[in-house]
Coordinates of C-alpha atoms in Angstrom, one line a residue:
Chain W
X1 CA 4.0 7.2 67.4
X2 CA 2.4 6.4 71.3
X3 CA 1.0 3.5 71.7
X4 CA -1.9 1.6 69.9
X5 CA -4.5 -0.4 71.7
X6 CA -6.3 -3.4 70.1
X7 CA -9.5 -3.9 71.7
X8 CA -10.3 -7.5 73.1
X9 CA -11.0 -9.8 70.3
X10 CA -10.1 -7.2 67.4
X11 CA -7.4 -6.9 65.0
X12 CA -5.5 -4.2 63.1
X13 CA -3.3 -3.7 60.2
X14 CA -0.3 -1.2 59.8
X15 CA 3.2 -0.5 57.2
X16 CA 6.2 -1.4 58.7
X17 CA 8.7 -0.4 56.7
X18 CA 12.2 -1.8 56.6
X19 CA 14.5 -1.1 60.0
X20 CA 11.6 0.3 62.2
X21 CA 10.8 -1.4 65.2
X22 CA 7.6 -3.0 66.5
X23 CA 6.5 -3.5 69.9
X24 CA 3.9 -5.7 70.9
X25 CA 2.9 -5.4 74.3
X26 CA 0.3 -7.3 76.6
X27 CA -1.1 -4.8 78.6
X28 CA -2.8 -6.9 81.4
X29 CA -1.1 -10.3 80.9
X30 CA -2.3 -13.0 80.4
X31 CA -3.1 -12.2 76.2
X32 CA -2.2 -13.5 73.1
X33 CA -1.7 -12.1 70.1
X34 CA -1.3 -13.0 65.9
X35 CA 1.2 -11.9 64.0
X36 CA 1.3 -11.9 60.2
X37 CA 3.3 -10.4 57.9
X38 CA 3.4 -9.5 53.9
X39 CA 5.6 -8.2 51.6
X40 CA 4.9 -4.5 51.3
X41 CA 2.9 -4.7 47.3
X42 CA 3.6 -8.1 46.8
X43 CA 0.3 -10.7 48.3
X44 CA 2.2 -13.7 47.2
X45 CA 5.2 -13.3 49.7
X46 CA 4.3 -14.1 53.1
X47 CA 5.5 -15.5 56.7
X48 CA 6.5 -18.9 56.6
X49 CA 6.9 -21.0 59.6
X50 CA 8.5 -24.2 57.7
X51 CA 10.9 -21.8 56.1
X52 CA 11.8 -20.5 59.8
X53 CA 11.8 -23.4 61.3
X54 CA 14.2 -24.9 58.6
X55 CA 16.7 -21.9 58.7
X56 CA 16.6 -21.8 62.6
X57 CA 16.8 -25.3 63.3
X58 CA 13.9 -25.4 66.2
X59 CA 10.3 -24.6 66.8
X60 CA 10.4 -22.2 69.3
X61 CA 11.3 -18.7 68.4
X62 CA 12.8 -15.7 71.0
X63 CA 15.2 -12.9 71.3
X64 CA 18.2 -13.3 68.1
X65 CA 15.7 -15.3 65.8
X66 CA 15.0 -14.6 62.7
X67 CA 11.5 -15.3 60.3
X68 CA 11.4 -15.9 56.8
X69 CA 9.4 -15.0 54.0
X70 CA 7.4 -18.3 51.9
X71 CA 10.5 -17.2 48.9
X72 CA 13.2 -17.7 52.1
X73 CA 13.8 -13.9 52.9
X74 CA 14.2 -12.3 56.3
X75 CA 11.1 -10.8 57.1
X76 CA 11.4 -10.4 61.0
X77 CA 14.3 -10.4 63.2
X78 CA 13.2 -10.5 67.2
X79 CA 15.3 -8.2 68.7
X80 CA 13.9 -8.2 72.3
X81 CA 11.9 -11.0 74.0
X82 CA 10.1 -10.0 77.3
X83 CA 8.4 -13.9 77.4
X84 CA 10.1 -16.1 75.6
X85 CA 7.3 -18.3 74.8
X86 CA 5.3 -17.8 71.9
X87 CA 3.5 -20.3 69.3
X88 CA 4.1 -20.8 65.6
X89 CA 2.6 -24.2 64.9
X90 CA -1.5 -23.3 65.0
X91 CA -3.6 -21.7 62.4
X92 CA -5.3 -18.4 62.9
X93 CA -8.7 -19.5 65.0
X94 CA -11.4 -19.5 62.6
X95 CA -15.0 -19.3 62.9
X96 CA -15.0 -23.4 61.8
X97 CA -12.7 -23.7 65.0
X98 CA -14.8 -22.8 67.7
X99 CA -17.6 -24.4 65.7
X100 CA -15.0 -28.1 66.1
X101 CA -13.2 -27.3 69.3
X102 CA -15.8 -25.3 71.2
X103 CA -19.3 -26.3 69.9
X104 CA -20.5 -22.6 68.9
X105 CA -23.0 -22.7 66.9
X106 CA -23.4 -19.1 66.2
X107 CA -21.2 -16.0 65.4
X108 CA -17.9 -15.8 67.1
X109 CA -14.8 -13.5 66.7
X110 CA -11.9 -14.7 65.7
X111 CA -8.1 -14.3 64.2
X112 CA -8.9 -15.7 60.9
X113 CA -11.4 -12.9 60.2
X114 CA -9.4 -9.9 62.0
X115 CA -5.9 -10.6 60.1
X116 CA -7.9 -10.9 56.8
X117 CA -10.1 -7.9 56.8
X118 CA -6.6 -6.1 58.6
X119 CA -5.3 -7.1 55.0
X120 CA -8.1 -6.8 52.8
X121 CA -7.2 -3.3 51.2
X122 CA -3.8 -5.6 50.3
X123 CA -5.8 -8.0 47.9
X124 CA -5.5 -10.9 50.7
X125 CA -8.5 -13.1 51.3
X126 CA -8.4 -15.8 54.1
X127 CA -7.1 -18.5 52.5
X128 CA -4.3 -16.3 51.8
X129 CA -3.4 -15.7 55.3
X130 CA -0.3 -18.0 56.6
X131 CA -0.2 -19.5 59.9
X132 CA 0.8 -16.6 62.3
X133 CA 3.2 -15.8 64.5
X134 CA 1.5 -16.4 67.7
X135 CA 2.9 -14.4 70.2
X136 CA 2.2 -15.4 74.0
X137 CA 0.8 -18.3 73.1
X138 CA 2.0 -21.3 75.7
X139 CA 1.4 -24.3 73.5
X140 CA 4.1 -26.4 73.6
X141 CA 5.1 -29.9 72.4
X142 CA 5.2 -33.3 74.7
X143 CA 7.6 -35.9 73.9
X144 CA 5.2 -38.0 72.1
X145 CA 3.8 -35.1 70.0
X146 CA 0.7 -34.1 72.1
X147 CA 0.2 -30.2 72.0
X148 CA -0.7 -28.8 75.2
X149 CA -1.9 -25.5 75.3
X150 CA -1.5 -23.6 79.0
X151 CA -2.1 -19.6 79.7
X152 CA 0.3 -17.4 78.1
X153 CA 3.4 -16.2 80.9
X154 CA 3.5 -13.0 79.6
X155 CA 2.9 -10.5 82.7
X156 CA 1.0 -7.2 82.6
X157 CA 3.3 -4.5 80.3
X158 CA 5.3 -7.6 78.7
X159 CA 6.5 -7.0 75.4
X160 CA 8.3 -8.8 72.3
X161 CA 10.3 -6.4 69.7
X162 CA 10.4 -6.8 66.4
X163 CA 12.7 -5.5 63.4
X164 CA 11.5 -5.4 59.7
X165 CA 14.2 -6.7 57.5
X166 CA 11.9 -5.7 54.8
X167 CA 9.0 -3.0 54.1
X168 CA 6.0 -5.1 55.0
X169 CA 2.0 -5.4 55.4
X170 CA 1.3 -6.1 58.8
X171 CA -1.8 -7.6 60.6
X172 CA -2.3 -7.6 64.4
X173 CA -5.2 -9.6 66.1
X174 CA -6.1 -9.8 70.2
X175 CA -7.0 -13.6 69.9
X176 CA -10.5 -14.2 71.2
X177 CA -10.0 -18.0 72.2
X178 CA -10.4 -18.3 76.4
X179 CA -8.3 -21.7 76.2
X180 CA -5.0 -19.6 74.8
X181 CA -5.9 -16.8 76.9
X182 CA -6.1 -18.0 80.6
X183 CA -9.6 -18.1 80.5
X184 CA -10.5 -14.4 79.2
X185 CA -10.2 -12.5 76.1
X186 CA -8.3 -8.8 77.0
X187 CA -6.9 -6.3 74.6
X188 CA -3.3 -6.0 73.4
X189 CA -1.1 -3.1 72.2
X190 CA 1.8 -1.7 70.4
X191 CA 3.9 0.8 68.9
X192 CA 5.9 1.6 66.5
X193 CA 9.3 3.1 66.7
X194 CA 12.6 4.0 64.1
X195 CA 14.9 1.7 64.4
Chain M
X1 CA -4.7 -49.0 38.1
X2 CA -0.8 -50.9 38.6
X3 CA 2.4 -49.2 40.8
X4 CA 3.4 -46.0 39.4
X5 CA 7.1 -45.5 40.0
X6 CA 8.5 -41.6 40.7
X7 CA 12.0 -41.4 39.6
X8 CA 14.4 -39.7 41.6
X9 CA 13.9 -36.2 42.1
X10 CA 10.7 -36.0 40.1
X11 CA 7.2 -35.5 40.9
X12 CA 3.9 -36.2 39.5
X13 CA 0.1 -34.9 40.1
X14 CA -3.5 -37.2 39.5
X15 CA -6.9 -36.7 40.9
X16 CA -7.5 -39.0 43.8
X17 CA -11.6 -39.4 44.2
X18 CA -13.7 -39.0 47.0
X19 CA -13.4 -43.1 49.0
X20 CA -10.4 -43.8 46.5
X21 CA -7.1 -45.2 48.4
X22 CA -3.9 -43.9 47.5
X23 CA -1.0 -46.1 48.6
X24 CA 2.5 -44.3 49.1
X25 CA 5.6 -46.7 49.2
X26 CA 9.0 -46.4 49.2
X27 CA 10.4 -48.9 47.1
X28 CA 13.8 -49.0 48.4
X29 CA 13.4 -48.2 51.5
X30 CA 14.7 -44.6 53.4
X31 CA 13.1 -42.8 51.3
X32 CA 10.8 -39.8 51.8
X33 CA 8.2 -37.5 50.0
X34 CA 6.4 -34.5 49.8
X35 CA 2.4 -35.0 49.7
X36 CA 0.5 -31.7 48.7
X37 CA -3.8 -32.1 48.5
X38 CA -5.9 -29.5 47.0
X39 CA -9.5 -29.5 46.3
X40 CA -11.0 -30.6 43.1
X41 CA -11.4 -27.6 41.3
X42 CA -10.8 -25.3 44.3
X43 CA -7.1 -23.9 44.2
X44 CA -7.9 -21.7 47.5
X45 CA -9.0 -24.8 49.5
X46 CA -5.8 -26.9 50.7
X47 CA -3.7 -29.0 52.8
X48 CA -3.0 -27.2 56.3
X49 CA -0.4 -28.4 58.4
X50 CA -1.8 -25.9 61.3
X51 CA -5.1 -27.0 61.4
X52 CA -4.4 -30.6 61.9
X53 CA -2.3 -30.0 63.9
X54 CA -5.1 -28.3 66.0
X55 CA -7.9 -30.9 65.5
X56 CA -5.8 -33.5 66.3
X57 CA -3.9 -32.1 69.5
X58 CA -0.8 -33.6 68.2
X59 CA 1.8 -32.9 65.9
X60 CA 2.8 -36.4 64.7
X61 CA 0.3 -38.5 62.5
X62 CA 0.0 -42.1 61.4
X63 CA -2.8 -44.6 61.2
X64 CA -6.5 -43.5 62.5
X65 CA -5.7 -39.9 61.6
X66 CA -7.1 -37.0 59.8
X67 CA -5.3 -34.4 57.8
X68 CA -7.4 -31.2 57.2
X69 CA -7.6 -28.6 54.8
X70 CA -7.7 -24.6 55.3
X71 CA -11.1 -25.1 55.6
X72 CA -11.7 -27.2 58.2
X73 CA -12.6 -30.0 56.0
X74 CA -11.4 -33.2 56.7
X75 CA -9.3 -34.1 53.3
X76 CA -7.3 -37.3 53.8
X77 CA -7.4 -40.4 56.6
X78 CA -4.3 -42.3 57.1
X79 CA -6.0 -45.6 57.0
X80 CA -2.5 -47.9 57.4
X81 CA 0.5 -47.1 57.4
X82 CA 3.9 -49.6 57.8
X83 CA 5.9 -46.2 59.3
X84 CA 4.7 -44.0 61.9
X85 CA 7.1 -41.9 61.3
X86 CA 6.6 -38.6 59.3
X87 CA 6.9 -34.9 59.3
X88 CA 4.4 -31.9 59.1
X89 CA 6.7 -28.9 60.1
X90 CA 8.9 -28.6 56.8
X91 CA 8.1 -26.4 53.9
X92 CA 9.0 -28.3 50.8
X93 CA 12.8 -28.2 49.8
X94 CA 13.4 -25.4 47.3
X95 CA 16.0 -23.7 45.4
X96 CA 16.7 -21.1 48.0
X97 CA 16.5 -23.6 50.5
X98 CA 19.3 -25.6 48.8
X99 CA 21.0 -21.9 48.5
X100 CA 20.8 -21.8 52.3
X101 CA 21.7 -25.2 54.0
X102 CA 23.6 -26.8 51.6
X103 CA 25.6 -24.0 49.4
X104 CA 24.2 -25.2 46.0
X105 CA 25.2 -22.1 43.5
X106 CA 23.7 -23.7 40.2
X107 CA 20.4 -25.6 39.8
X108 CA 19.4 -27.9 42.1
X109 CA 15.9 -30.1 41.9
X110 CA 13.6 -29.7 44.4
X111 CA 10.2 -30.6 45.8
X112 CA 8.8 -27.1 45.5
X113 CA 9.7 -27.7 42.1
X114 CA 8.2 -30.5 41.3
X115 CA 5.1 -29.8 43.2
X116 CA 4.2 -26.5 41.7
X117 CA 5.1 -27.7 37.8
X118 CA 2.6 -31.4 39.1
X119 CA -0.4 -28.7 40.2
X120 CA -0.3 -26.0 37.0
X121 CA -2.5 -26.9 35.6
X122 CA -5.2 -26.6 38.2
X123 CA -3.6 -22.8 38.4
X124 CA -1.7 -23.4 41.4
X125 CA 1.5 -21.0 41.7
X126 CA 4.7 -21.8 44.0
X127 CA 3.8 -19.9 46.5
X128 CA 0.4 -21.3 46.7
X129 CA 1.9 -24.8 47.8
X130 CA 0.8 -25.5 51.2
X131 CA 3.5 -27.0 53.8
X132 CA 3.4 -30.7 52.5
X133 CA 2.8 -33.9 54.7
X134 CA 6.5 -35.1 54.7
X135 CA 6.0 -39.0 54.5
X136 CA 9.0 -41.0 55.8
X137 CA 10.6 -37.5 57.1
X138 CA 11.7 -38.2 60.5
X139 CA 12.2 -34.9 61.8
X140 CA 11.9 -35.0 65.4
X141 CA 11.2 -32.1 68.1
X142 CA 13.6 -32.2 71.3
X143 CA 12.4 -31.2 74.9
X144 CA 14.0 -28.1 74.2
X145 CA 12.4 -27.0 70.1
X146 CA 15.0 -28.4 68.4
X147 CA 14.6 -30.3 65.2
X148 CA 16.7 -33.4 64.7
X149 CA 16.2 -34.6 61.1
X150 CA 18.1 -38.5 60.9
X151 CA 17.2 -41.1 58.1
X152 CA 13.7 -42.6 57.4
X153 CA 12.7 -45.5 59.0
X154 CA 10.8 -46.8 55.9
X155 CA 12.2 -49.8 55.1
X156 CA 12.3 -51.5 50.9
X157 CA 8.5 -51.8 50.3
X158 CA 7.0 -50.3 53.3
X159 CA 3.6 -48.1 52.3
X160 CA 1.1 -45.6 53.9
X161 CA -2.4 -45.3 53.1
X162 CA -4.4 -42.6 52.4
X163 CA -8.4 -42.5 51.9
X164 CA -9.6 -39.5 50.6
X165 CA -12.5 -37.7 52.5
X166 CA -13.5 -35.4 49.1
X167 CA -12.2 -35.1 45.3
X168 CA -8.6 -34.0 45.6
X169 CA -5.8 -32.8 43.2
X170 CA -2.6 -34.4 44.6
X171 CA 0.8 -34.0 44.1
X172 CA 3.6 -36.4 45.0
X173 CA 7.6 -35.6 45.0
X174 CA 10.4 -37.9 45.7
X175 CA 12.8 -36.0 47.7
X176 CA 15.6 -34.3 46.6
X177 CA 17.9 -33.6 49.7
X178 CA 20.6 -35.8 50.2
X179 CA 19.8 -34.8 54.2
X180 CA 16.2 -36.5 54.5
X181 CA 17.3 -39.6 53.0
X182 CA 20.0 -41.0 54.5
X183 CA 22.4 -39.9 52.0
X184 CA 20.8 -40.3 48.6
X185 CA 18.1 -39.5 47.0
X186 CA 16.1 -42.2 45.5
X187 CA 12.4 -43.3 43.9
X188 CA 9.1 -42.9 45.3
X189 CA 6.5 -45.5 44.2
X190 CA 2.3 -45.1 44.6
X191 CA -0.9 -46.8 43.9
X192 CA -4.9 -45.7 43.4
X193 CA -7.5 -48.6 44.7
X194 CA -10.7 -47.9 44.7
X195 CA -12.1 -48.0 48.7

């Protein structure tokens, strides 16, 4: 397939099935992007980061890593890792986020909503959804376990590669937060490709 | 109500009120436990590592802190706590997990276990058992995303306190891995006061 783009602050869903390849690209830089991933048919089986943190023995995830299902199955194997610096601590950002962190007081886009309706044809609601895989995020941990979040290093046309170890439901979002994004929302993109 | 004792290994569930304290201790000392909240009456409102995480900026918790549930909602407070030392990151020890690290082929007891069996009756399935607030864990991140699990520091009789910011089903497990507990597992102890 050619390439897919996700419009600022939108989100998309897609089959992956079992040895193909997904690309996710930033096409300006600068953009991050949630990840989640399902069994293919089966809404209880789900990305787990305390599962892939356990099995990989760290927190920060690149090139040779794999991700594991909630039931400790490969989901995801990251086969190529433009960046190398991606977040998989933080929930999707949720309307009640930018309500807490920002002060909006009205309607706002966000993660929370684009994964879920990405996977609603799946029977998945939003409490349903896992943390994501949050690619190009730059938050990372300080020795005395302060987070500190700093635009993504991801350059225009950078991409992250990833293999399914297992037919899946995917979701894609273009995260709408400025404070992940250096300051503006942009779109992201990928593709698809036989492994 | 008096102590309630938790043998080794096992794990228990009670309803924990809205201002109600709930006193974890380890009786022996280097001892952790697995701490999973759900709403009263609300199995798709729970415990969310990721979101406070967020809220809090930090990814270690002790006393003045506020746990927070899918939702947003603020669920427990750490109100004391003899410790300050404790880990969000892990998904509960399960069967495959024991599979994995420690190349148990038979049964093994394990906190998913024991959660999920504490929480059934409230119609909560395994894998709807949020990542659990890890007391005593001490699971440390190095500069470079390592994880570095060594023994608790908890020593005989040390305690934290939880006050709980709405009605709650909670579930308590004394750990299982020989790994988290400096060698052996042993019980977990706990107390309800009213606030």
């Amino acid at each position: 397939m050619s390439i897919e783009t996700i419009a600022a602050c939108q989100g998309t869903g897609f089959r992956l099935q079992r040895g193909q390849l997904l690309r996710v690209i930033d096409p300006l830089g600068g953009q991050s992007g949630d990840l989640v991933a399902f069994r293919w048919g089966d809404a209880t089986e789900s990305l787990s980061n305390g599962r892939s943190i356990d099995y990989n023995g760290k927190l920060y995830f690149s090139k040779g890593d794999v991700l594991y299902s909630n039931r400790s199955e490969p989901m995801l194997t990251i086969v190529e890792d433009d960046v190398g610096c991606h977040d998989f601590l933080y929930s999707p950002c949720s309307i009640e986020m930018y309500r807490i962190q920002y002060g909006v007081t009205g309607a706002h886009p966000n993660c929370l909503d684009n994964l879920s309706r990405a996977l609603a044809d799946h029977g998945i609601a939003p409490h349903m959804v896992p943390t994501a895989f949050n690619l190009f995020v730059n938050a990372r941990v300080q020795p005395d376990g302060r987070m500190v979040i700093a635009p993504p290093r991801s350059k225009a046309g950078d991409a992250t590669w990833f293999r399914a170890e297992m037919d899946l439901a995917i979701a894609l979002s273009a995260c709408s937060s400025v404070g992940c994004n250096g300051g503006a929302a942009k779109p992201l993109a990928y593709e698809i490709l036989d492994g």
